[in-house]
Short mmCIF file of C-alpha atoms in Angstrom, two decimals:
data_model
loop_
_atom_site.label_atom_id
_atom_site.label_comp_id
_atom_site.label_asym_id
_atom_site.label_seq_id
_atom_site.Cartn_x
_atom_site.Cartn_y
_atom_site.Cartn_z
CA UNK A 38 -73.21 -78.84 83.18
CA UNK A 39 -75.58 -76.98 85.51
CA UNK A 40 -77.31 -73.35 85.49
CA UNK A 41 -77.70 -71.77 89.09
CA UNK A 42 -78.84 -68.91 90.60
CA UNK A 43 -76.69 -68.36 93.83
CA UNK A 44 -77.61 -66.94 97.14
CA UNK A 45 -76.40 -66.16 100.44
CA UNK A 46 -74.25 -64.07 102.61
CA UNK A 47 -72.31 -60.76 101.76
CA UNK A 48 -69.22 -59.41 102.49
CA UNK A 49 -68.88 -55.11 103.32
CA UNK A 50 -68.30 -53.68 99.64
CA UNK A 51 -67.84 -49.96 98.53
CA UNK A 52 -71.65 -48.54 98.62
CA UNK A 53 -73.34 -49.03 95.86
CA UNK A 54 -71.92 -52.35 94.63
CA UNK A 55 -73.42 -55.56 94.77
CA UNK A 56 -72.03 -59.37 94.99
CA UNK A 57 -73.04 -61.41 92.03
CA UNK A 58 -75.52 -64.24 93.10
CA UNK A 59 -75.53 -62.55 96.31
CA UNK A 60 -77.36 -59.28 96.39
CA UNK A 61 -77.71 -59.04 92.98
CA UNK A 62 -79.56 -62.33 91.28
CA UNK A 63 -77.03 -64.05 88.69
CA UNK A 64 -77.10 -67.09 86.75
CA UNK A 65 -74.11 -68.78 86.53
CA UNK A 66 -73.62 -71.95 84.32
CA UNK A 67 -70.52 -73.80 84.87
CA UNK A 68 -68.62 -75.85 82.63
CA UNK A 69 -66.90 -79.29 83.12
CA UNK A 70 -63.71 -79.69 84.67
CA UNK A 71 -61.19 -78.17 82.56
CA UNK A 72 -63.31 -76.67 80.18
CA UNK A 73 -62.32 -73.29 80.44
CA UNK A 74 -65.92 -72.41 79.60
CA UNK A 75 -66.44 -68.54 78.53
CA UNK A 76 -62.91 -67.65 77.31
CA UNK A 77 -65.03 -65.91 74.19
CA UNK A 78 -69.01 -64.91 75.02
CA UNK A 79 -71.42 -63.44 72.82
CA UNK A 80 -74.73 -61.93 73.27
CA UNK A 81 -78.03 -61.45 71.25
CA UNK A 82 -81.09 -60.36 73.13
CA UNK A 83 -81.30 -63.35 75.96
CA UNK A 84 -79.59 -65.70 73.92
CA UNK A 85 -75.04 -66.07 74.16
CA UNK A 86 -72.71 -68.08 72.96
CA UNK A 87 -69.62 -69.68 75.06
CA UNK A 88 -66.25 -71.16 73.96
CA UNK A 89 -64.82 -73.81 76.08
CA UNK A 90 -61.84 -74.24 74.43
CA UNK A 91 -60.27 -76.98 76.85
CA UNK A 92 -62.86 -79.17 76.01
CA UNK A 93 -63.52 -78.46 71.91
CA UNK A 94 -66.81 -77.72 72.49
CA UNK A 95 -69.54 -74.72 72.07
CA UNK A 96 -72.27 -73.74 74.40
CA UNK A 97 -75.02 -72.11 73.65
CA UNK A 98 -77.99 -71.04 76.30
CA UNK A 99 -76.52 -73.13 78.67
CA UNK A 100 -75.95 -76.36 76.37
CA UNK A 101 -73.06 -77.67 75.45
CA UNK A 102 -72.50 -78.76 71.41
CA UNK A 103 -69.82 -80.57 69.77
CA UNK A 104 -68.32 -77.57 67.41
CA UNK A 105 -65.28 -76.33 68.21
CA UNK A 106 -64.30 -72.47 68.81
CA UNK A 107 -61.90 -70.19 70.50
CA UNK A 108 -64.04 -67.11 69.57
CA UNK A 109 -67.65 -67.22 69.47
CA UNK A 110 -69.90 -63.81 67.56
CA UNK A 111 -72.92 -63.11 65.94
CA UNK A 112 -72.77 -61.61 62.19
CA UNK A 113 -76.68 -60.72 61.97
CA UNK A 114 -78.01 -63.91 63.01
CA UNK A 115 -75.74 -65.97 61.75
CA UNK A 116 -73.36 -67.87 64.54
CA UNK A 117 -69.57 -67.55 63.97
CA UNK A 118 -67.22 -69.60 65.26
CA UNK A 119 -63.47 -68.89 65.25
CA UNK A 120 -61.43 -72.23 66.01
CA UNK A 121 -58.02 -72.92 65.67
CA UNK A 122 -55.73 -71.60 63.13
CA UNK A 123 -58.45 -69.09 62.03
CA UNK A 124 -60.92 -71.30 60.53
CA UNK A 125 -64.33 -69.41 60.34
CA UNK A 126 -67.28 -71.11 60.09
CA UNK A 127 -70.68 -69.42 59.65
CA UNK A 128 -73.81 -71.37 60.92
CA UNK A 129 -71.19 -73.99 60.25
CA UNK A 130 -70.18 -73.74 57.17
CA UNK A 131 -66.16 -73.11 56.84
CA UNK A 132 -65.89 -70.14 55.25
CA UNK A 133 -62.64 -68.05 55.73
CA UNK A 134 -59.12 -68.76 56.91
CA UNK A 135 -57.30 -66.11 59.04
CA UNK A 136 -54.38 -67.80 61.05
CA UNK A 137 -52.39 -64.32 61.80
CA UNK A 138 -55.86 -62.76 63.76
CA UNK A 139 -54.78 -61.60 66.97
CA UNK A 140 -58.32 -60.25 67.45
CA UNK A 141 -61.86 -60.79 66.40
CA UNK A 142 -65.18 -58.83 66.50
CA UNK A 143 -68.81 -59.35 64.75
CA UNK A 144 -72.08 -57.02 64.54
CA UNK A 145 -75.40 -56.54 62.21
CA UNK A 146 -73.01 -55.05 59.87
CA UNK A 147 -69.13 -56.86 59.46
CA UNK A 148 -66.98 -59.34 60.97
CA UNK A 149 -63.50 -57.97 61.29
CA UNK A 150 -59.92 -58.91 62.85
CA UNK A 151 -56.82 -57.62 63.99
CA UNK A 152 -53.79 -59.09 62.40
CA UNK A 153 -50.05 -58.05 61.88
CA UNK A 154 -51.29 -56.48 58.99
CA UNK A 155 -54.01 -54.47 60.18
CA UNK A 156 -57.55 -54.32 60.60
CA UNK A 157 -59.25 -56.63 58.24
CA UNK A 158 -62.98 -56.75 56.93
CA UNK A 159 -62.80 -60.48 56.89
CA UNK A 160 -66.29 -60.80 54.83
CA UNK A 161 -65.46 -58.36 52.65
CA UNK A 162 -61.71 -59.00 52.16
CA UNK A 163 -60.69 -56.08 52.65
CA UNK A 164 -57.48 -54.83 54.52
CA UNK A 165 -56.74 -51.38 56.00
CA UNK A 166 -52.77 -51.43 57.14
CA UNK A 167 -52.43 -50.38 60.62
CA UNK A 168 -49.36 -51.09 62.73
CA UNK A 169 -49.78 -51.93 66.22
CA UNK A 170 -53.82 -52.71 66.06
CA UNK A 171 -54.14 -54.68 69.63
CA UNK A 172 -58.27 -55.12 69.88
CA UNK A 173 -61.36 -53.87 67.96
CA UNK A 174 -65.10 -53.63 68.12
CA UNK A 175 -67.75 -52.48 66.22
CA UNK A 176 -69.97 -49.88 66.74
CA UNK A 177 -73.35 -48.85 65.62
CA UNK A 178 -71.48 -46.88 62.81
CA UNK A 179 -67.76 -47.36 62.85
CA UNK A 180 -64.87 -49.37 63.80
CA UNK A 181 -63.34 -49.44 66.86
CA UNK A 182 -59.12 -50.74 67.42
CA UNK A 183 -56.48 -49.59 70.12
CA UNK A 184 -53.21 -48.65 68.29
CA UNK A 185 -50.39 -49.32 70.54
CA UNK A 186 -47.16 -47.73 69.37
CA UNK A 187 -43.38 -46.16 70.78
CA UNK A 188 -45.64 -43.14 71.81
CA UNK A 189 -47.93 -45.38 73.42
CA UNK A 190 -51.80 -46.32 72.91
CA UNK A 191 -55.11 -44.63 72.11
CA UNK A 192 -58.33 -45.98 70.90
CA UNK A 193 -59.12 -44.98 67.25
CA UNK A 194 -61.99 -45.22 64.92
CA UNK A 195 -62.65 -46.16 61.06
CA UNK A 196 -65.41 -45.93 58.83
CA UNK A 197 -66.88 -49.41 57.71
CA UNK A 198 -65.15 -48.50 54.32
CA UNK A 199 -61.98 -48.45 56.39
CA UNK A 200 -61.64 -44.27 56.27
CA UNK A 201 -59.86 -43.38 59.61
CA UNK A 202 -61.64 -41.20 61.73
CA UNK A 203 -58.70 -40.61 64.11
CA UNK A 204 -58.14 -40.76 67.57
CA UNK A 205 -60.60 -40.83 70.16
CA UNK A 206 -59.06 -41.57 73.60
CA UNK A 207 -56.11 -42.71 75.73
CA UNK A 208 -55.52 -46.41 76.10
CA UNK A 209 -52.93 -48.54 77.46
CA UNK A 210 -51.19 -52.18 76.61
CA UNK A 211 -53.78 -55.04 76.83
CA UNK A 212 -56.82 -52.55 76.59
CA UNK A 213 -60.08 -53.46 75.31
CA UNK A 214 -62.33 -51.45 73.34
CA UNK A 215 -66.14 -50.83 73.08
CA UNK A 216 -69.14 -48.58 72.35
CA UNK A 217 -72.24 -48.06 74.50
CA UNK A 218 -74.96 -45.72 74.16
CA UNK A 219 -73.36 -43.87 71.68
CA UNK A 220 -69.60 -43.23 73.17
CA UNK A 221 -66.79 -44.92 72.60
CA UNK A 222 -64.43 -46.20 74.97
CA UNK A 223 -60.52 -47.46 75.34
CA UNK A 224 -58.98 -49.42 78.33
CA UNK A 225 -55.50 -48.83 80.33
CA UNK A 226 -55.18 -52.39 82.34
CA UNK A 227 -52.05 -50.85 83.87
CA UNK A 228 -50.31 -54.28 83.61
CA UNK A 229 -46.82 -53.06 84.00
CA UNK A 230 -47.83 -52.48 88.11
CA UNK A 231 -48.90 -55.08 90.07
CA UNK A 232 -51.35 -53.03 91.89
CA UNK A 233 -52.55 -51.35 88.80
CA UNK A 234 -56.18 -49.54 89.37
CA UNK A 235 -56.58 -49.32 85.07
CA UNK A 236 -59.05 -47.18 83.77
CA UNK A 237 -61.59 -46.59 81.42
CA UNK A 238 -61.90 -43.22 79.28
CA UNK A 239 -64.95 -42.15 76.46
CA UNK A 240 -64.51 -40.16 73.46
CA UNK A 241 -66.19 -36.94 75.71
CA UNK A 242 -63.29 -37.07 77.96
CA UNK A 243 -64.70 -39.03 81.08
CA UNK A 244 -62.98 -41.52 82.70
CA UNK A 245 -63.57 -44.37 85.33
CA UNK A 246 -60.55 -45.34 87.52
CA UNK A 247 -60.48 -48.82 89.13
CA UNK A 248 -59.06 -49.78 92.49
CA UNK A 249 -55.64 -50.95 93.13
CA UNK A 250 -54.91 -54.14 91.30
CA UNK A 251 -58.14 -54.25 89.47
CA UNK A 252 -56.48 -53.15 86.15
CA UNK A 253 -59.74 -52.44 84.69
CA UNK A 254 -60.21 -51.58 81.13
CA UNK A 255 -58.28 -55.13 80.35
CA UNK A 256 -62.47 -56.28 78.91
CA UNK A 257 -65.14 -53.93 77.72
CA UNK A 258 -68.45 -54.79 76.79
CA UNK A 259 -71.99 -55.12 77.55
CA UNK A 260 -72.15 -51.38 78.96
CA UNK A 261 -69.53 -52.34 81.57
CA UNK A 262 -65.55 -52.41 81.76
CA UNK A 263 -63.84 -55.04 83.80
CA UNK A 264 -59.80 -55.82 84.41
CA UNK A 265 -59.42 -59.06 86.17
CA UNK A 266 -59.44 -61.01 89.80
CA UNK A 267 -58.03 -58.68 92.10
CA UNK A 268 -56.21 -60.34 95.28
CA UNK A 269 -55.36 -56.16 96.53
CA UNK A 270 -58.83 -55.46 97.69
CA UNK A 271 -60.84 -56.44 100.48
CA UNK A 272 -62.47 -58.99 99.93
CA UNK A 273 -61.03 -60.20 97.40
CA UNK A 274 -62.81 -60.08 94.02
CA UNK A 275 -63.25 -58.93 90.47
CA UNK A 276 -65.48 -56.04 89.97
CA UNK A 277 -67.54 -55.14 86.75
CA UNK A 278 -68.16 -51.05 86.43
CA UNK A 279 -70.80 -49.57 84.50
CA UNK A 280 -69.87 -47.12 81.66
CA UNK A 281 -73.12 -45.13 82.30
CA UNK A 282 -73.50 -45.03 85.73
CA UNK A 283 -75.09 -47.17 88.36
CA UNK A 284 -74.23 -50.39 90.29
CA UNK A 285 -70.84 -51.46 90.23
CA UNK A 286 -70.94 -55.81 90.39
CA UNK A 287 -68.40 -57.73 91.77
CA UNK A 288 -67.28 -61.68 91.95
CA UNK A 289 -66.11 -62.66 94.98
CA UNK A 290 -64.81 -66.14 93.56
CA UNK A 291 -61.74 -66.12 90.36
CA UNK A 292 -57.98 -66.95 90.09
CA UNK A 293 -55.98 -64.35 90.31
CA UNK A 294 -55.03 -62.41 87.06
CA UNK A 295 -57.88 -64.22 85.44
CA UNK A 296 -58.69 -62.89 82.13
CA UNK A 297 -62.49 -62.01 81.90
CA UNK A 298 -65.13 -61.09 78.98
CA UNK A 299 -68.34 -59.05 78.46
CA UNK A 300 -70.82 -59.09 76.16
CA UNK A 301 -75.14 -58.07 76.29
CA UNK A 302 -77.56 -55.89 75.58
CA UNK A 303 -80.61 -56.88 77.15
CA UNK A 304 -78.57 -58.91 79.37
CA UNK A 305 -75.12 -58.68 80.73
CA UNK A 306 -72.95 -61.70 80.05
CA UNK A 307 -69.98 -62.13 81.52
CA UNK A 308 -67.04 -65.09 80.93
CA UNK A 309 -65.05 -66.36 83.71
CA UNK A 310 -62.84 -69.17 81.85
CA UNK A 311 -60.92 -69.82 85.30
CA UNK A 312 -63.49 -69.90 87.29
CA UNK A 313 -63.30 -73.08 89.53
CA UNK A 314 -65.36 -76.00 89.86
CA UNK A 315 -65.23 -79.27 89.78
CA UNK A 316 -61.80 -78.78 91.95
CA UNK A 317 -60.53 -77.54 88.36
CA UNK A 318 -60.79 -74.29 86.09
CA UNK A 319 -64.11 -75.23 84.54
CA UNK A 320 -64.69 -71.88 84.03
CA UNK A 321 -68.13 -69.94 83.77
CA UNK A 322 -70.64 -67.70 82.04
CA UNK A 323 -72.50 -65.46 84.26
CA UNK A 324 -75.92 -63.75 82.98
CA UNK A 325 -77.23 -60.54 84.86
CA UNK A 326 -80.47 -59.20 83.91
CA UNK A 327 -80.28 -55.42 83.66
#
């Protein structure tokens, strides 16, 4: 296990977007071979949390513990771990048992999931039914899910008592959700076309397209929206677009169709889990400072 910031030369890029850990300084901590480090991050100030599922182990700040976990969040400052079959533990003590959860998300304020059944307020055992709940989030002051149905998807919102507040954008199969600065947003991968572009859309009505094949929208987090390791573009790579404007970051090194994850606040932190090294998919977590 190794942290390094990488350097060297770039390839031509759109304007205004910048190689990781080539024009724009990254840390990038690998895992061991196999790992499949960052297939769940979390974020809290300068401090994350990694699952490496291939390897049953937890890494936090770069170090890798013993505890298992698929899906890694912070409830307040407690650490939750999701491992498999549902078991939650909380600062490692088991605590809940939710084998169905397709989804999971955590805040200051609730740790929810998205089951068969709906959206459930797993520490306050609480279930609102919703059919067709893909992903959630949590905002500063609501819920976040995308509902995927015959008529298709769109990102909707709850109360933390579980009151809907409706519909607030378009979204698409295998969309992610998220809130920054105040708006929230809903993905459209675009996975039924190979050369997908995806998108991103707000509650306000804007939108960010991708480029062919980078089905963005697939991850949303951190302030940015990502899809996965596009092979269509030139060169190659995945790119990570902000929701608020700015420098668009890219990683020119992935498999293809590799599933990705944000999370951050003061810092962006992303998860490559097929990221190779090693000769193998060690997978990665990659910090940006903002």
């Amino acid at each position: 296990m190794f942290a390094l910031v990488l350097l060297g030369c770039a390839a031509p890029l759109l304007p205004n977007e910048k190689v990781l850990g080539v024009e724009q300084v990254a840390a990038f901590t690998f895992g061991g071979p196999g790992d499949h480090l960052g297939a769940s991050v979390a974020a809290r100030g300068e401090r994350w949390l990694a699952s490496a599922p291939g390897s049953g182990r937890t890494w936090r700040d770069g170090e890798a513990g013993d505890a298992p976990s698929v899906w890694v969040g912070w409830l307040g400052e407690s650490e939750v771990l999701v491992s498999g079959g549902g078991r939650v533990t909380v600062d490692g003590v088991a605590r809940y048992t939710l084998a169905d959860a397709t989804a999971w998300a955590a805040s200051a304020d609730a740790l929810i999931a998205a089951t068969p059944a709906g959206l459930v307020f797993v520490d306050q055992e609480r279930v609102v039914p919703v059919e067709g709940l893909e992903s959630v989030a949590l905002g500063v002051d609501r819920v976040l899910g995308l509902v995927c149905g015959s008529d298709g998807c769109a990102g909707y919102a709850w109360s933390f008592e579980g009151v809907s507040l409706g519909p607030y954008a378009t979204g698409g199969e295998g969309g992610a959700v998220g809130e920054w600065a105040g708006q929230a947003w809903a993905g459209a991968p675009a996975w039924d076309d190979p050369e997908g572009a995806g998108e991103v859309c707000a509650e306000d009505g804007a939108c960010l397209a991708g480029l062919p094949g980078d089905h963005l929208g697939a991850a949303i987090g951190g302030g940015y929206a990502a899809g996965t390791f596009n092979k269509w573009v030139v060169p190659p790579r995945a790119r990570f677009v902000p929701l608020d404007g700015g420098t668009v970051y890219s990683l020119e090194a992935g498999a293809e169709l590799q599933p990705l994850v944000l999370a951050g606040d003061d810092v962006l932190v992303i998860g490559a889990p097929y990221m190779a090294a090693h000769g193998e998919p060690s997978g990665a977590v990659i910090q940006v400072p903002r």
